[in-house]
Short mmCIF file of C-alpha atoms in Angstrom, two decimals:
data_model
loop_
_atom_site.label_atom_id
_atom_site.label_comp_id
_atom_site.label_asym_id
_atom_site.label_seq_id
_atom_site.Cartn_x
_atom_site.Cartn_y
_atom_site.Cartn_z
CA UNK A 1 0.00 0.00 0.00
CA UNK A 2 2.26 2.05 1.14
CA UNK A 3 4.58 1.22 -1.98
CA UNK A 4 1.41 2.47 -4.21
CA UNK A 5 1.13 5.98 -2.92
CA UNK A 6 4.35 6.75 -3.52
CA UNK A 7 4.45 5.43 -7.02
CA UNK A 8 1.09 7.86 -7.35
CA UNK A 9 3.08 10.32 -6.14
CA UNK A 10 6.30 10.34 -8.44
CA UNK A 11 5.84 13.73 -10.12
CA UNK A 12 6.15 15.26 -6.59
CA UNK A 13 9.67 14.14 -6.49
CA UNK A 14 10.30 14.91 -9.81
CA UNK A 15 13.18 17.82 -10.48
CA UNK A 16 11.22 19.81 -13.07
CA UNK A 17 15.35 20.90 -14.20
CA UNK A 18 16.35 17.09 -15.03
CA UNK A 19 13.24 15.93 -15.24
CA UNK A 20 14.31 12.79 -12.95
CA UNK A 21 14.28 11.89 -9.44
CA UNK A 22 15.31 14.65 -6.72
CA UNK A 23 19.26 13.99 -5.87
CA UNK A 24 19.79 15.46 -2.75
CA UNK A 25 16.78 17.52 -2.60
CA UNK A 26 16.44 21.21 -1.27
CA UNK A 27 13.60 23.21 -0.87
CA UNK A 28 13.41 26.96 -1.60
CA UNK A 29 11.16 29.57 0.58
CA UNK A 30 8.43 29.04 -2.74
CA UNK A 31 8.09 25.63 -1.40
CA UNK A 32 9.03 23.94 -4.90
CA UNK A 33 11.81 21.39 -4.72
CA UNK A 34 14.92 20.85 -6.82
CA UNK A 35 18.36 18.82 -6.86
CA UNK A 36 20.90 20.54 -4.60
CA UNK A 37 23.20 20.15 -8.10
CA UNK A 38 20.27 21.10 -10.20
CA UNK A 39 19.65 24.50 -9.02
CA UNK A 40 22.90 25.73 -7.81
CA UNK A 41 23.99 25.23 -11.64
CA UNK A 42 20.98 27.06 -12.71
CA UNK A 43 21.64 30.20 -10.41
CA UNK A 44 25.59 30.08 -10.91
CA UNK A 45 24.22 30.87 -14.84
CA UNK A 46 22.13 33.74 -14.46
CA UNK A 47 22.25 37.26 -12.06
CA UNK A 48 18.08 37.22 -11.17
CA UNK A 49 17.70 34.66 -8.69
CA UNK A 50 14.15 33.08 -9.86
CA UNK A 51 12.38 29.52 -8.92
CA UNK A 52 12.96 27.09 -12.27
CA UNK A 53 8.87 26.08 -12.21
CA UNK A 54 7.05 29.21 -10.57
CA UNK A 55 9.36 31.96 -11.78
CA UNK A 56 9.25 33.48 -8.75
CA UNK A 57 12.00 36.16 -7.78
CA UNK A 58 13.98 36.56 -4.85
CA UNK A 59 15.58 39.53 -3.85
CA UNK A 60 18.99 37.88 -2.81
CA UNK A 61 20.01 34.45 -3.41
CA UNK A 62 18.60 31.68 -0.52
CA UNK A 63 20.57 29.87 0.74
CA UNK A 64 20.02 25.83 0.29
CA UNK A 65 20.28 22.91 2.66
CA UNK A 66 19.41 19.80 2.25
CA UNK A 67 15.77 18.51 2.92
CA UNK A 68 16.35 15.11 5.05
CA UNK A 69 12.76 14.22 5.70
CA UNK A 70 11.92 14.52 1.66
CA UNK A 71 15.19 12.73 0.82
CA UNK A 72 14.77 9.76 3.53
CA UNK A 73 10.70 9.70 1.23
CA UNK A 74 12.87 9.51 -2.15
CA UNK A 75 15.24 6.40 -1.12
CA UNK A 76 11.56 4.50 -0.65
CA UNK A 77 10.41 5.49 -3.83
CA UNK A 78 13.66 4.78 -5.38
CA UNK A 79 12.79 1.14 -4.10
CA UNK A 80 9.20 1.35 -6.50
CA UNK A 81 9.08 0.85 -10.08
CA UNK A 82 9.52 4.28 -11.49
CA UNK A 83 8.38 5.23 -15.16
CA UNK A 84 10.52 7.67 -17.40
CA UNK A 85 9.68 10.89 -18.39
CA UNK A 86 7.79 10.73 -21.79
CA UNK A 87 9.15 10.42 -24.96
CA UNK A 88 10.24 13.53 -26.51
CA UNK A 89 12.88 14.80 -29.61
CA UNK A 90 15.71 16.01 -29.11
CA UNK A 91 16.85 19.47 -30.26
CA UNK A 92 18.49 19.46 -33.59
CA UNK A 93 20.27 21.63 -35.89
CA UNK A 94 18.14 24.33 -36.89
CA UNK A 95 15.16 23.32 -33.69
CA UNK A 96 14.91 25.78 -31.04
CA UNK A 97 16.25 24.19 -27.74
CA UNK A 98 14.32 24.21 -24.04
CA UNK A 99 16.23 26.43 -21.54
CA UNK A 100 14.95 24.71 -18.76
CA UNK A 101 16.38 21.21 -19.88
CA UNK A 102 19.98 20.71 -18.93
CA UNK A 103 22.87 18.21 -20.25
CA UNK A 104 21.14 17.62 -23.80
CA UNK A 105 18.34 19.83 -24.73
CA UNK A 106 14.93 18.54 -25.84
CA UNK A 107 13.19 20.58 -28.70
CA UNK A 108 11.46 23.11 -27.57
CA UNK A 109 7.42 23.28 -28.62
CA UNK A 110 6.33 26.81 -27.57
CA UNK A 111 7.65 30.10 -26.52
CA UNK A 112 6.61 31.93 -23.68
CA UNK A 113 6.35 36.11 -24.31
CA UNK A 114 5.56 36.47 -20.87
CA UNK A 115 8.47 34.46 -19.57
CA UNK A 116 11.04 35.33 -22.37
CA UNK A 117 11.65 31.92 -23.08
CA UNK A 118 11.25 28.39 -24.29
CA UNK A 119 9.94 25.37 -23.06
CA UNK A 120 9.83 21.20 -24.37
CA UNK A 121 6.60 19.23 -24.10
CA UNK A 122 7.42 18.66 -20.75
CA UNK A 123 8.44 21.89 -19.18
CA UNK A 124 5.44 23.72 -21.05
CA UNK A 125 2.74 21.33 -18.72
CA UNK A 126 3.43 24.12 -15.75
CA UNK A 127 1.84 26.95 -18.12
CA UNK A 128 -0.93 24.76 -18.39
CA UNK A 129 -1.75 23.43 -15.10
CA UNK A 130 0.01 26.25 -12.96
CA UNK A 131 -2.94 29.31 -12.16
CA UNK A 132 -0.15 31.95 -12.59
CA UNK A 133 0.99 30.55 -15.78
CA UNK A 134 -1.76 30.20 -17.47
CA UNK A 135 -2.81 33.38 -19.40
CA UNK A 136 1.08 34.00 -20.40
CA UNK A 137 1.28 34.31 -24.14
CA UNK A 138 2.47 30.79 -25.58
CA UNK A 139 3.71 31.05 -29.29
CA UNK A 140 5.61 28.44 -31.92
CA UNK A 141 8.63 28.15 -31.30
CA UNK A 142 11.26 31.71 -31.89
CA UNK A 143 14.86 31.46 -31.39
CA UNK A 144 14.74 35.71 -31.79
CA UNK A 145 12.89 36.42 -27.72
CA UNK A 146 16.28 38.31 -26.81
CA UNK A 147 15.16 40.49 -29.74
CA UNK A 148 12.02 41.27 -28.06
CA UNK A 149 13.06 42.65 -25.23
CA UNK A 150 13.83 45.96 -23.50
CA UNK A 151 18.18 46.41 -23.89
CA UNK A 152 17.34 48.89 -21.15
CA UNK A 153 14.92 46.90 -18.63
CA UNK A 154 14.95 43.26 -20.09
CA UNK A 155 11.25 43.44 -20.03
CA UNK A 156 8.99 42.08 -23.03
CA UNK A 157 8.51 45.28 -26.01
CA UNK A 158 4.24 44.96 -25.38
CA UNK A 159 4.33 48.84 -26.53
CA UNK A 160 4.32 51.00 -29.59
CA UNK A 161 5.63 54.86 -29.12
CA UNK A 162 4.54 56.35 -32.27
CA UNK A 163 5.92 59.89 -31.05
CA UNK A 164 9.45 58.15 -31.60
CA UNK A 165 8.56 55.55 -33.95
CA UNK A 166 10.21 52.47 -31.72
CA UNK A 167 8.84 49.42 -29.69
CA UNK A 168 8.95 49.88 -26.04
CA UNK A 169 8.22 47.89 -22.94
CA UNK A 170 6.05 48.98 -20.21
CA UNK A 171 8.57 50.54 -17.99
CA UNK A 172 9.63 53.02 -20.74
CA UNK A 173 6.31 53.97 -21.24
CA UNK A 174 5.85 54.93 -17.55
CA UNK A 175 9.28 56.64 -17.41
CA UNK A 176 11.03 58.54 -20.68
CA UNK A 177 8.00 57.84 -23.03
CA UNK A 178 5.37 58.91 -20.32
CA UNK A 179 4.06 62.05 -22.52
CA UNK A 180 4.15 60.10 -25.58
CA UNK A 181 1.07 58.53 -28.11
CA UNK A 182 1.63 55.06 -27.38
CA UNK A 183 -0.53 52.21 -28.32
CA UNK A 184 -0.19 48.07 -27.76
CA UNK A 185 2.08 46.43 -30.18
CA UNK A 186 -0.48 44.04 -31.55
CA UNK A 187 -2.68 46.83 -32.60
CA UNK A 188 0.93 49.03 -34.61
CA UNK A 189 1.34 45.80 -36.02
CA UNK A 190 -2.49 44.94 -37.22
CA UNK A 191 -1.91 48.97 -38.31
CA UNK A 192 1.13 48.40 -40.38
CA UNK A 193 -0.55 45.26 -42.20
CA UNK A 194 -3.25 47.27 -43.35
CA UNK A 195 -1.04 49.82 -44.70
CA UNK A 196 1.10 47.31 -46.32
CA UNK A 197 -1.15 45.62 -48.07
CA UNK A 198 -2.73 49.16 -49.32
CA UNK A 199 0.94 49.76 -50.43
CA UNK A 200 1.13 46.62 -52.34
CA UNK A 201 -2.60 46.40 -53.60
CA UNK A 202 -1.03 50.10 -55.37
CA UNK A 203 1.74 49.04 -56.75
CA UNK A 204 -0.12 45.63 -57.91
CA UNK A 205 -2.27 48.42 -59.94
CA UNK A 206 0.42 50.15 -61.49
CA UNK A 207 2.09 46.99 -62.61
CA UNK A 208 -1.26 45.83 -64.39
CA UNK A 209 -1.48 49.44 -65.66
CA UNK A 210 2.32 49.58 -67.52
CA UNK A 211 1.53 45.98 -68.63
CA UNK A 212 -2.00 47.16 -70.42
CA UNK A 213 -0.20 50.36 -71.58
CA UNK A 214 3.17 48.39 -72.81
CA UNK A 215 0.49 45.42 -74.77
CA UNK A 216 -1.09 49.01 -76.52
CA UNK A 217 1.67 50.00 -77.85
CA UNK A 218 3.21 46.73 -79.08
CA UNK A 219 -0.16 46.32 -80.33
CA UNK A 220 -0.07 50.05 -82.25
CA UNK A 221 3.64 49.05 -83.26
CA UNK A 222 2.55 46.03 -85.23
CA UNK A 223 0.11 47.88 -86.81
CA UNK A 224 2.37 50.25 -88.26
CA UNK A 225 4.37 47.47 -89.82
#
C-alpha cells in the first residue's frame, strides 16, 4: 500500500530541471523542490535569482540545505518501479532548444512572451496546469525572444511609441516615453498590415497598368508594320 502511494506520487519528487528523481533535494522559501546540483547550476548561470517552475524572484540568493525528511521519502520510492519521463525529440540543428532542460536539450514546442523563453513538451505542462501561468502568451517556437526585449529593462517590447517611432516595454512607457502617443504592439502591427497591403494592392495596380499600356503599344507598333 504504502509502496502504491508513492508510485502515485512520483511527479512530486520529480526535479522539473532534469526531469528525474530529486538527488539530494532542497527546498526553496516558494516551497518547490529541486536537486541541490540542479539548481545551484541554474543560479551560478544567471544574475536574477528566480524559482525554475514558478518563476518566482527573490531579492537575494537563498541559501540551500538539504531537505532530510523529503530525501529519507525519495530512497523508498527509489525502491518502486519508477516510469521515465515521456518520450520527446531532441533538439536538432536548426530546432529551437528548451532552456529549462539541462545536459542535452529537448526541442522546444512553444515560446513563452511572458516568460522570455522556451519550453519542451514537458516543461510547457506548468503553463498549463500552474494558475499563474496560465494566461502567459504561448507562441511556436522563436529562437529571436532576446530580440524582443527591452536592452534597457529586459522586459517584453508589449508597446508601440509612435511619437518616436520604436517598440517599447512597459517601464519606458511609464518613465522617458510617459508624454508620448503610445498604443499596444499588436494593434501598430495589425496597423502596419493594413497599410502594407494598401501599399502593395497600389503598386499591384500600377504593374497591371504599364503591362495594359506596354500590350497598346506593341499592339499600335505592329500595326504600323
Amino acid at each position: 500500500m504504502a509502496e502504491a502511494q508513492l508510485c502515485g506520487l512520483q511527479d512530486e519528487f520529480t526535479c522539473s530541471v532534469c526531469l528525474d528523481t530529486l538527488t539530494d533535494p532542497v527546498t526553496i522559501p516558494c516551497g518547490h523542490n529541486f536537486c541541490l546540483k540542479c539548481l545551484t547550476d541554474y543560479w551560478d548561470q544567471t544574475q536574477e535569482y528566480s524559482c525554475p517552475q514558478c518563476r518566482h524572484t527573490f531579492t537575494t540568493r537563498p541559501e540551500l540545505s538539504r531537505n532530510t525528511l523529503l530525501n529519507e521519502v525519495i530512497k523508498k520510492l527509489k525502491k518502486t518501479t519508477l516510469s521515465p519521463p515521456p518520450s520527446q525529440n531532441y533538439a536538432g540543428l536548426g530546432d529551437v532548444e528548451c532552456d529549462f532542460c539541462t545536459g542535452k536539450k529537448f526541442r522546444a514546442v512553444k515560446s513563452c512572451l511572458t516568460c522570455m523563453a522556451s519550453y519542451c513538451q514537458t516543461h510547457l505542462q506548468l503553463h498549463y496546469e500552474g494558475d499563474a501561468l496560465k494566461h502567459h502568451k504561448l507562441v511556436d517556437p522563436d529562437r529571436n525572444l532576446k530580440e524582443k526585449l527591452c536592452e534597457k529593462h529586459q522586459k517584453s517590447l508589449e508597446m508601440f511609441c509612435k511619437t518616436d517611432e520604436t517598440c517599447i516595454c512597459t517601464i519606458c512607457g511609464m518613465t522617458e516615453h510617459n508624454s508620448h502617443k503610445k498604443v499596444e504592439l499588436k494593434m501598430e502591427r495589425e496597423e502596419k498590415q493594413k497599410q502594407l497591403g494598401a501599399t502593395l494592392s497600389d503598386i499591384k495596380r500600377g504593374l497591371e497598368e504599364r503591362e495594359k499600356t506596354l500590350k497598346e503599344m506593341r499592339r499600335a507598333m505592329e500595326e504600323m508594320k
